[in-house]
Amino acid sequence: MMKKICIYGKGGVGKSTTVANLAAAFGQMGLKVAVIGCDPKADSTRNIMGYRIPSILDMLHNRDEHAEFAAYGYQNILCIESGGPQPGTGCAGRGIVVALETIDSHHLLKEIDVAIYDVLGDVVCGGFSAPLRENVADHVYLVTTSDYMSVYAANNICKGIEKYAKSGSIGLSGLIYNGRSSLNNSLVIDAFAEKIGSRVIGVIPMSPYISKAEIERKTVIEKYPDEEISLQIKKLAKAIYENRSKVAPVPLSDEELEALYMD
């Protein structure tokens, strides 16, 4: 059975980098992997492919009847980008809805073991909540740093997950702590995870090898497979693949979240 995962997080927390490296780690495990980029920047699969692939919205806009909606990158990972409109010209979330419909109608995921949806962390827009609303994924993970606004966004995303968890099969399966921030305090994330009824499933420590790999448009898994950071990501991938638990999170109030940092 295909494992379907949504990964959410505030912009700038390393979500897409995390997705690409997890996909590469899954690929090294011998799994057939798909990454569906649900970000209007259409850069979720850049480090897997080595270049930016055309998005579904670009192809539909150009009315290319012979367009291929997917490409294959490192470890034969299937890469799909939803794309988005030009800045100021439309709803970015609409691109996600169109992408999901296109993926379904073309049966692009029929032979996939692990599908990862990389979604921008703005669930206020109905488009960005589509992977939750349509139950295209069973498990949701939140990528966050320990910066207040990153956790604030994660808490808001939990409100969306809580809503859809009650009406479908989706649920929060854990938090991924990314240590790339000015405030590197994993205790805050541990406390936040406990209060919302979840857990931290893994930690990605700060590493210069990630940036070095990205300069060459590669994942750290591909470029530096034997470095400690790659071993940590492989360990995280294994934990996510074996994880079956999920919960309807209990989001904090703004006052409770602020108190967490005050404490």
PDB file of C-alpha atoms in Angstrom:
ATOM      1  CA  MET A   1       0.000   0.000   0.000  1.00  0.00           C
ATOM      2  CA  MET A   2       1.297   3.439  -0.932  1.00  0.00           C
ATOM      3  CA  LYS A   3       2.353   5.640   1.986  1.00  0.00           C
ATOM      4  CA  LYS A   4       0.990   9.129   1.373  1.00  0.00           C
ATOM      5  CA  ILE A   5       2.617  11.977   3.289  1.00  0.00           C
ATOM      6  CA  CYS A   6       1.966  15.719   3.453  1.00  0.00           C
ATOM      7  CA  ILE A   7       4.760  17.904   4.757  1.00  0.00           C
ATOM      8  CA  TYR A   8       3.759  21.417   5.832  1.00  0.00           C
ATOM      9  CA  GLY A   9       5.721  24.282   7.303  1.00  0.00           C
ATOM     10  CA  LYS A  10       6.251  28.010   7.254  1.00  0.00           C
ATOM     11  CA  GLY A  11       8.196  29.368   4.303  1.00  0.00           C
ATOM     12  CA  GLY A  12      11.918  29.508   4.993  1.00  0.00           C
ATOM     13  CA  VAL A  13      12.156  26.679   7.543  1.00  0.00           C
ATOM     14  CA  GLY A  14      13.822  24.266   5.126  1.00  0.00           C
ATOM     15  CA  LYS A  15      10.683  22.325   4.271  1.00  0.00           C
ATOM     16  CA  SER A  16      11.423  21.729   0.589  1.00  0.00           C
ATOM     17  CA  THR A  17      15.050  20.846   1.343  1.00  0.00           C
ATOM     18  CA  THR A  18      13.811  18.353   3.914  1.00  0.00           C
ATOM     19  CA  VAL A  19      11.324  16.856   1.440  1.00  0.00           C
ATOM     20  CA  ALA A  20      13.956  16.427  -1.271  1.00  0.00           C
ATOM     21  CA  ASN A  21      16.428  14.763   1.083  1.00  0.00           C
ATOM     22  CA  LEU A  22      13.795  12.461   2.570  1.00  0.00           C
ATOM     23  CA  ALA A  23      12.759  11.457  -0.946  1.00  0.00           C
ATOM     24  CA  ALA A  24      16.373  10.679  -1.813  1.00  0.00           C
ATOM     25  CA  ALA A  25      16.723   8.628   1.369  1.00  0.00           C
ATOM     26  CA  PHE A  26      13.524   6.708   0.568  1.00  0.00           C
ATOM     27  CA  GLY A  27      14.903   6.064  -2.916  1.00  0.00           C
ATOM     28  CA  GLN A  28      18.089   4.625  -1.448  1.00  0.00           C
ATOM     29  CA  MET A  29      15.891   2.303   0.603  1.00  0.00           C
ATOM     30  CA  GLY A  30      14.725   0.767  -2.675  1.00  0.00           C
ATOM     31  CA  LEU A  31      11.304   2.421  -2.623  1.00  0.00           C
ATOM     32  CA  LYS A  32       9.514   3.964  -5.606  1.00  0.00           C
ATOM     33  CA  VAL A  33       9.067   7.603  -4.605  1.00  0.00           C
ATOM     34  CA  ALA A  34       7.083  10.576  -5.900  1.00  0.00           C
ATOM     35  CA  VAL A  35       7.457  14.206  -4.824  1.00  0.00           C
ATOM     36  CA  ILE A  36       4.545  16.525  -5.575  1.00  0.00           C
ATOM     37  CA  GLY A  37       5.564  20.150  -5.136  1.00  0.00           C
ATOM     38  CA  CYS A  38       2.567  22.176  -3.994  1.00  0.00           C
ATOM     39  CA  ASP A  39       4.367  25.512  -3.817  1.00  0.00           C
ATOM     40  CA  PRO A  40       3.873  28.281  -6.429  1.00  0.00           C
ATOM     41  CA  LYS A  41       7.679  28.699  -6.607  1.00  0.00           C
ATOM     42  CA  ALA A  42       7.832  25.212  -8.160  1.00  0.00           C
ATOM     43  CA  ASP A  43      11.218  24.451  -6.615  1.00  0.00           C
ATOM     44  CA  SER A  44      10.445  21.399  -4.463  1.00  0.00           C
ATOM     45  CA  THR A  45      12.118  19.002  -6.904  1.00  0.00           C
ATOM     46  CA  ARG A  46      15.059  21.167  -8.059  1.00  0.00           C
ATOM     47  CA  ASN A  47      17.664  19.300  -6.017  1.00  0.00           C
ATOM     48  CA  ILE A  48      16.306  15.936  -7.128  1.00  0.00           C
ATOM     49  CA  MET A  49      16.222  16.779 -10.826  1.00  0.00           C
ATOM     50  CA  GLY A  50      19.210  19.147 -10.935  1.00  0.00           C
ATOM     51  CA  TYR A  51      17.046  21.805 -12.588  1.00  0.00           C
ATOM     52  CA  ARG A  52      13.565  23.298 -12.369  1.00  0.00           C
ATOM     53  CA  ILE A  53      10.982  21.277 -14.237  1.00  0.00           C
ATOM     54  CA  PRO A  54       7.939  22.873 -15.924  1.00  0.00           C
ATOM     55  CA  SER A  55       4.906  22.993 -13.676  1.00  0.00           C
ATOM     56  CA  ILE A  56       1.467  21.598 -14.405  1.00  0.00           C
ATOM     57  CA  LEU A  57       0.011  25.105 -14.533  1.00  0.00           C
ATOM     58  CA  ASP A  58       2.693  26.212 -17.004  1.00  0.00           C
ATOM     59  CA  MET A  59       1.871  23.320 -19.308  1.00  0.00           C
ATOM     60  CA  LEU A  60      -1.865  23.864 -19.088  1.00  0.00           C
ATOM     61  CA  HIS A  61      -1.402  27.589 -19.701  1.00  0.00           C
ATOM     62  CA  ASN A  62       0.648  26.849 -22.824  1.00  0.00           C
ATOM     63  CA  ARG A  63      -2.010  24.346 -23.963  1.00  0.00           C
ATOM     64  CA  ASP A  64       0.627  21.737 -24.720  1.00  0.00           C
ATOM     65  CA  GLU A  65      -1.366  18.611 -25.517  1.00  0.00           C
ATOM     66  CA  HIS A  66       1.762  16.437 -25.589  1.00  0.00           C
ATOM     67  CA  ALA A  67       3.268  17.766 -22.367  1.00  0.00           C
ATOM     68  CA  GLU A  68       4.677  15.341 -19.843  1.00  0.00           C
ATOM     69  CA  PHE A  69       3.348  16.233 -16.416  1.00  0.00           C
ATOM     70  CA  ALA A  70       6.171  14.465 -14.599  1.00  0.00           C
ATOM     71  CA  ALA A  71       9.911  13.856 -14.779  1.00  0.00           C
ATOM     72  CA  TYR A  72      12.290  11.389 -13.166  1.00  0.00           C
ATOM     73  CA  GLY A  73      15.343  12.441 -11.174  1.00  0.00           C
ATOM     74  CA  TYR A  74      17.829  10.977  -8.708  1.00  0.00           C
ATOM     75  CA  GLN A  75      16.992   7.389  -7.674  1.00  0.00           C
ATOM     76  CA  ASN A  76      14.278   7.460 -10.371  1.00  0.00           C
ATOM     77  CA  ILE A  77      12.147   9.698  -8.134  1.00  0.00           C
ATOM     78  CA  LEU A  78       8.977  10.877  -9.874  1.00  0.00           C
ATOM     79  CA  CYS A  79       8.866  14.685  -9.724  1.00  0.00           C
ATOM     80  CA  ILE A  80       5.757  16.822 -10.222  1.00  0.00           C
ATOM     81  CA  GLU A  81       5.315  20.564  -9.633  1.00  0.00           C
ATOM     82  CA  SER A  82       1.899  22.215  -9.351  1.00  0.00           C
ATOM     83  CA  GLY A  83       3.241  25.716 -10.004  1.00  0.00           C
ATOM     84  CA  GLY A  84       1.286  28.924  -9.605  1.00  0.00           C
ATOM     85  CA  PRO A  85       0.171  32.065 -11.410  1.00  0.00           C
ATOM     86  CA  GLN A  86       2.381  35.047 -12.066  1.00  0.00           C
ATOM     87  CA  PRO A  87       2.697  37.237  -8.932  1.00  0.00           C
ATOM     88  CA  GLY A  88      -0.408  39.338  -8.408  1.00  0.00           C
ATOM     89  CA  THR A  89      -2.473  37.576 -11.072  1.00  0.00           C
ATOM     90  CA  GLY A  90      -4.337  34.791  -9.306  1.00  0.00           C
ATOM     91  CA  CYS A  91      -4.725  32.341  -6.462  1.00  0.00           C
ATOM     92  CA  ALA A  92      -1.638  30.216  -5.832  1.00  0.00           C
ATOM     93  CA  GLY A  93      -3.717  27.643  -3.992  1.00  0.00           C
ATOM     94  CA  ARG A  94      -5.716  27.002  -7.159  1.00  0.00           C
ATOM     95  CA  GLY A  95      -2.594  25.490  -8.697  1.00  0.00           C
ATOM     96  CA  ILE A  96      -2.604  22.791  -6.038  1.00  0.00           C
ATOM     97  CA  VAL A  97      -6.220  21.909  -6.753  1.00  0.00           C
ATOM     98  CA  VAL A  98      -5.548  21.663 -10.500  1.00  0.00           C
ATOM     99  CA  ALA A  99      -2.399  19.602  -9.876  1.00  0.00           C
ATOM    100  CA  LEU A 100      -4.244  17.110  -7.677  1.00  0.00           C
ATOM    101  CA  GLU A 101      -6.954  16.711 -10.299  1.00  0.00           C
ATOM    102  CA  THR A 102      -4.359  16.227 -13.062  1.00  0.00           C
ATOM    103  CA  ILE A 103      -2.362  13.679 -11.060  1.00  0.00           C
ATOM    104  CA  ASP A 104      -5.526  11.698 -10.392  1.00  0.00           C
ATOM    105  CA  SER A 105      -6.820  11.804 -13.985  1.00  0.00           C
ATOM    106  CA  HIS A 106      -3.458  10.686 -15.415  1.00  0.00           C
ATOM    107  CA  HIS A 107      -2.957   7.952 -12.756  1.00  0.00           C
ATOM    108  CA  LEU A 108       0.587   9.191 -12.159  1.00  0.00           C
ATOM    109  CA  LEU A 109       0.997   7.550  -8.762  1.00  0.00           C
ATOM    110  CA  LYS A 110      -0.260   4.052  -9.532  1.00  0.00           C
ATOM    111  CA  GLU A 111       3.096   2.297  -8.982  1.00  0.00           C
ATOM    112  CA  ILE A 112       4.468   4.476  -6.180  1.00  0.00           C
ATOM    113  CA  ASP A 113       5.464   3.248  -2.700  1.00  0.00           C
ATOM    114  CA  VAL A 114       5.852   6.680  -1.052  1.00  0.00           C
ATOM    115  CA  ALA A 115       4.242   9.923  -2.236  1.00  0.00           C
ATOM    116  CA  ILE A 116       5.345  13.141  -0.546  1.00  0.00           C
ATOM    117  CA  TYR A 117       3.356  16.353  -0.940  1.00  0.00           C
ATOM    118  CA  ASP A 118       5.435  19.466  -0.201  1.00  0.00           C
ATOM    119  CA  VAL A 119       2.881  22.109   0.796  1.00  0.00           C
ATOM    120  CA  LEU A 120       3.364  25.771   1.651  1.00  0.00           C
ATOM    121  CA  GLY A 121       2.301  26.435   5.224  1.00  0.00           C
ATOM    122  CA  ASP A 122      -0.651  28.726   4.586  1.00  0.00           C
ATOM    123  CA  VAL A 123      -3.776  26.702   5.317  1.00  0.00           C
ATOM    124  CA  VAL A 124      -5.915  29.847   5.486  1.00  0.00           C
ATOM    125  CA  CYS A 125      -6.286  29.561   1.714  1.00  0.00           C
ATOM    126  CA  GLY A 126      -8.580  26.746   0.617  1.00  0.00           C
ATOM    127  CA  GLY A 127      -6.129  25.715  -2.097  1.00  0.00           C
ATOM    128  CA  PHE A 128      -3.299  25.088   0.330  1.00  0.00           C
ATOM    129  CA  SER A 129      -5.591  22.992   2.493  1.00  0.00           C
ATOM    130  CA  ALA A 130      -6.652  20.837  -0.473  1.00  0.00           C
ATOM    131  CA  PRO A 131      -4.305  17.916   0.386  1.00  0.00           C
ATOM    132  CA  LEU A 132      -5.960  17.819   3.819  1.00  0.00           C
ATOM    133  CA  ARG A 133      -9.486  18.413   2.607  1.00  0.00           C
ATOM    134  CA  GLU A 134      -9.311  15.845  -0.194  1.00  0.00           C
ATOM    135  CA  ASN A 135      -7.563  13.230   1.989  1.00  0.00           C
ATOM    136  CA  VAL A 136      -4.868  12.696  -0.642  1.00  0.00           C
ATOM    137  CA  ALA A 137      -2.427  11.914   2.181  1.00  0.00           C
ATOM    138  CA  ASP A 138      -2.791   9.857   5.324  1.00  0.00           C
ATOM    139  CA  HIS A 139       0.054  11.323   7.358  1.00  0.00           C
ATOM    140  CA  VAL A 140       0.988  14.949   7.986  1.00  0.00           C
ATOM    141  CA  TYR A 141       4.358  16.108   9.290  1.00  0.00           C
ATOM    142  CA  LEU A 142       5.278  19.630  10.297  1.00  0.00           C
ATOM    143  CA  VAL A 143       8.766  20.984   9.651  1.00  0.00           C
ATOM    144  CA  THR A 144       9.686  23.750  12.065  1.00  0.00           C
ATOM    145  CA  THR A 145      12.604  25.598  13.549  1.00  0.00           C
ATOM    146  CA  SER A 146      12.439  26.828  17.135  1.00  0.00           C
ATOM    147  CA  ASP A 147      11.830  30.448  16.082  1.00  0.00           C
ATOM    148  CA  TYR A 148       8.557  31.771  17.456  1.00  0.00           C
ATOM    149  CA  MET A 149       6.952  32.589  14.087  1.00  0.00           C
ATOM    150  CA  SER A 150       7.834  29.153  12.739  1.00  0.00           C
ATOM    151  CA  VAL A 151       6.080  27.465  15.674  1.00  0.00           C
ATOM    152  CA  TYR A 152       3.230  29.992  15.407  1.00  0.00           C
ATOM    153  CA  ALA A 153       2.703  28.876  11.783  1.00  0.00           C
ATOM    154  CA  ALA A 154       2.922  25.211  12.805  1.00  0.00           C
ATOM    155  CA  ASN A 155       0.252  25.820  15.432  1.00  0.00           C
ATOM    156  CA  ASN A 156      -2.008  27.434  12.821  1.00  0.00           C
ATOM    157  CA  ILE A 157      -1.505  24.475  10.506  1.00  0.00           C
ATOM    158  CA  CYS A 158      -2.545  22.233  13.387  1.00  0.00           C
ATOM    159  CA  LYS A 159      -5.910  24.005  13.393  1.00  0.00           C
ATOM    160  CA  GLY A 160      -6.453  22.869   9.807  1.00  0.00           C
ATOM    161  CA  ILE A 161      -5.260  19.341  10.549  1.00  0.00           C
ATOM    162  CA  GLU A 162      -7.563  19.127  13.572  1.00  0.00           C
ATOM    163  CA  LYS A 163     -10.529  20.119  11.436  1.00  0.00           C
ATOM    164  CA  TYR A 164      -9.924  17.585   8.681  1.00  0.00           C
ATOM    165  CA  ALA A 165      -8.738  14.812  11.009  1.00  0.00           C
ATOM    166  CA  LYS A 166     -12.225  14.709  12.496  1.00  0.00           C
ATOM    167  CA  SER A 167     -13.880  14.185   9.115  1.00  0.00           C
ATOM    168  CA  GLY A 168     -11.364  11.921   7.342  1.00  0.00           C
ATOM    169  CA  SER A 169      -8.435   9.568   7.716  1.00  0.00           C
ATOM    170  CA  ILE A 170      -5.715  12.215   7.864  1.00  0.00           C
ATOM    171  CA  GLY A 171      -3.792  13.032  11.050  1.00  0.00           C
ATOM    172  CA  LEU A 172      -0.655  14.614  12.460  1.00  0.00           C
ATOM    173  CA  SER A 173       2.104  12.011  12.645  1.00  0.00           C
ATOM    174  CA  GLY A 174       4.864  14.137  14.100  1.00  0.00           C
ATOM    175  CA  LEU A 175       7.133  17.166  13.959  1.00  0.00           C
ATOM    176  CA  ILE A 176      10.482  17.398  12.202  1.00  0.00           C
ATOM    177  CA  TYR A 177      12.789  19.799  13.986  1.00  0.00           C
ATOM    178  CA  ASN A 178      15.184  21.665  11.712  1.00  0.00           C
ATOM    179  CA  GLY A 179      18.057  23.219  13.665  1.00  0.00           C
ATOM    180  CA  ARG A 180      18.739  25.907  11.077  1.00  0.00           C
ATOM    181  CA  SER A 181      17.728  29.041  12.955  1.00  0.00           C
ATOM    182  CA  SER A 182      19.177  31.782  15.136  1.00  0.00           C
ATOM    183  CA  LEU A 183      17.299  30.277  18.087  1.00  0.00           C
ATOM    184  CA  ASN A 184      18.357  26.633  18.292  1.00  0.00           C
ATOM    185  CA  ASN A 185      16.307  25.320  21.191  1.00  0.00           C
ATOM    186  CA  SER A 186      14.927  21.837  20.703  1.00  0.00           C
ATOM    187  CA  LEU A 187      13.357  21.893  24.183  1.00  0.00           C
ATOM    188  CA  VAL A 188      10.770  24.392  22.948  1.00  0.00           C
ATOM    189  CA  ILE A 189       9.784  22.054  20.105  1.00  0.00           C
ATOM    190  CA  ASP A 190       9.636  19.056  22.428  1.00  0.00           C
ATOM    191  CA  ALA A 191       7.326  21.002  24.758  1.00  0.00           C
ATOM    192  CA  PHE A 192       5.159  22.253  21.879  1.00  0.00           C
ATOM    193  CA  ALA A 193       4.819  18.748  20.421  1.00  0.00           C
ATOM    194  CA  GLU A 194       3.770  17.345  23.791  1.00  0.00           C
ATOM    195  CA  LYS A 195       1.180  20.059  24.389  1.00  0.00           C
ATOM    196  CA  ILE A 196      -0.525  19.524  21.012  1.00  0.00           C
ATOM    197  CA  GLY A 197      -0.557  15.758  21.603  1.00  0.00           C
ATOM    198  CA  SER A 198       2.169  14.804  19.143  1.00  0.00           C
ATOM    199  CA  ARG A 199       5.923  14.144  19.193  1.00  0.00           C
ATOM    200  CA  VAL A 200       9.172  15.090  17.476  1.00  0.00           C
ATOM    201  CA  ILE A 201       9.927  12.208  15.146  1.00  0.00           C
ATOM    202  CA  GLY A 202      13.352  13.449  14.137  1.00  0.00           C
ATOM    203  CA  VAL A 203      15.911  16.251  14.162  1.00  0.00           C
ATOM    204  CA  ILE A 204      17.871  17.693  11.251  1.00  0.00           C
ATOM    205  CA  PRO A 205      20.940  19.395  12.727  1.00  0.00           C
ATOM    206  CA  MET A 206      22.563  22.456  11.159  1.00  0.00           C
ATOM    207  CA  SER A 207      25.113  21.343   8.565  1.00  0.00           C
ATOM    208  CA  PRO A 208      27.166  23.193   5.942  1.00  0.00           C
ATOM    209  CA  TYR A 209      26.954  20.113   3.721  1.00  0.00           C
ATOM    210  CA  ILE A 210      23.291  20.822   2.994  1.00  0.00           C
ATOM    211  CA  SER A 211      24.095  24.251   1.536  1.00  0.00           C
ATOM    212  CA  LYS A 212      27.107  22.903  -0.350  1.00  0.00           C
ATOM    213  CA  ALA A 213      24.953  20.238  -1.967  1.00  0.00           C
ATOM    214  CA  GLU A 214      22.227  22.738  -2.873  1.00  0.00           C
ATOM    215  CA  ILE A 215      24.745  24.936  -4.699  1.00  0.00           C
ATOM    216  CA  GLU A 216      25.279  21.984  -7.026  1.00  0.00           C
ATOM    217  CA  ARG A 217      21.514  21.382  -7.203  1.00  0.00           C
ATOM    218  CA  LYS A 218      21.735  18.109  -5.373  1.00  0.00           C
ATOM    219  CA  THR A 219      20.465  16.612  -2.152  1.00  0.00           C
ATOM    220  CA  VAL A 220      22.959  16.036   0.607  1.00  0.00           C
ATOM    221  CA  ILE A 221      22.014  12.351   0.401  1.00  0.00           C
ATOM    222  CA  GLU A 222      23.344  12.202  -3.149  1.00  0.00           C
ATOM    223  CA  LYS A 223      26.349  14.509  -2.796  1.00  0.00           C
ATOM    224  CA  TYR A 224      27.588  13.552   0.687  1.00  0.00           C
ATOM    225  CA  PRO A 225      26.037  10.142   1.430  1.00  0.00           C
ATOM    226  CA  ASP A 226      28.500   9.203   4.176  1.00  0.00           C
ATOM    227  CA  GLU A 227      28.449  12.449   6.178  1.00  0.00           C
ATOM    228  CA  GLU A 228      26.715  12.502   9.562  1.00  0.00           C
ATOM    229  CA  ILE A 229      23.918  14.783   8.304  1.00  0.00           C
ATOM    230  CA  SER A 230      23.018  12.222   5.610  1.00  0.00           C
ATOM    231  CA  LEU A 231      22.991   9.443   8.164  1.00  0.00           C
ATOM    232  CA  GLN A 232      20.632  11.505  10.343  1.00  0.00           C
ATOM    233  CA  ILE A 233      18.249  12.092   7.428  1.00  0.00           C
ATOM    234  CA  LYS A 234      18.308   8.394   6.510  1.00  0.00           C
ATOM    235  CA  LYS A 235      17.439   7.581  10.111  1.00  0.00           C
ATOM    236  CA  LEU A 236      14.542  10.061   9.938  1.00  0.00           C
ATOM    237  CA  ALA A 237      13.306   8.559   6.668  1.00  0.00           C
ATOM    238  CA  LYS A 238      13.262   5.086   8.200  1.00  0.00           C
ATOM    239  CA  ALA A 239      11.342   6.382  11.238  1.00  0.00           C
ATOM    240  CA  ILE A 240       8.759   8.079   9.016  1.00  0.00           C
ATOM    241  CA  TYR A 241       8.333   5.050   6.784  1.00  0.00           C
ATOM    242  CA  GLU A 242       7.762   2.762   9.767  1.00  0.00           C
ATOM    243  CA  ASN A 243       5.530   5.222  11.651  1.00  0.00           C
ATOM    244  CA  ARG A 244       1.835   4.367  11.691  1.00  0.00           C
ATOM    245  CA  SER A 245       0.619   6.682  14.442  1.00  0.00           C
ATOM    246  CA  LYS A 246      -1.354   9.862  13.836  1.00  0.00           C
ATOM    247  CA  VAL A 247      -3.482  12.114  15.975  1.00  0.00           C
ATOM    248  CA  ALA A 248      -5.903  14.980  15.743  1.00  0.00           C
ATOM    249  CA  PRO A 249      -3.702  17.706  17.283  1.00  0.00           C
ATOM    250  CA  VAL A 250      -4.932  20.087  19.957  1.00  0.00           C
ATOM    251  CA  PRO A 251      -3.715  23.540  18.862  1.00  0.00           C
ATOM    252  CA  LEU A 252      -2.631  26.067  21.474  1.00  0.00           C
ATOM    253  CA  SER A 253      -4.170  29.469  21.975  1.00  0.00           C
ATOM    254  CA  ASP A 254      -1.938  32.463  21.223  1.00  0.00           C
ATOM    255  CA  GLU A 255      -1.563  33.014  24.944  1.00  0.00           C
ATOM    256  CA  GLU A 256      -0.525  29.395  25.549  1.00  0.00           C
ATOM    257  CA  LEU A 257       2.025  29.574  22.751  1.00  0.00           C
ATOM    258  CA  GLU A 258       3.501  32.795  24.087  1.00  0.00           C
ATOM    259  CA  ALA A 259       3.673  31.286  27.579  1.00  0.00           C
ATOM    260  CA  LEU A 260       5.632  28.376  26.150  1.00  0.00           C
ATOM    261  CA  TYR A 261       8.375  30.770  25.114  1.00  0.00           C
ATOM    262  CA  MET A 262       8.162  32.811  28.287  1.00  0.00           C
ATOM    263  CA  ASP A 263       8.734  29.625  30.292  1.00  0.00           C
TER     264      ASP A 263
END
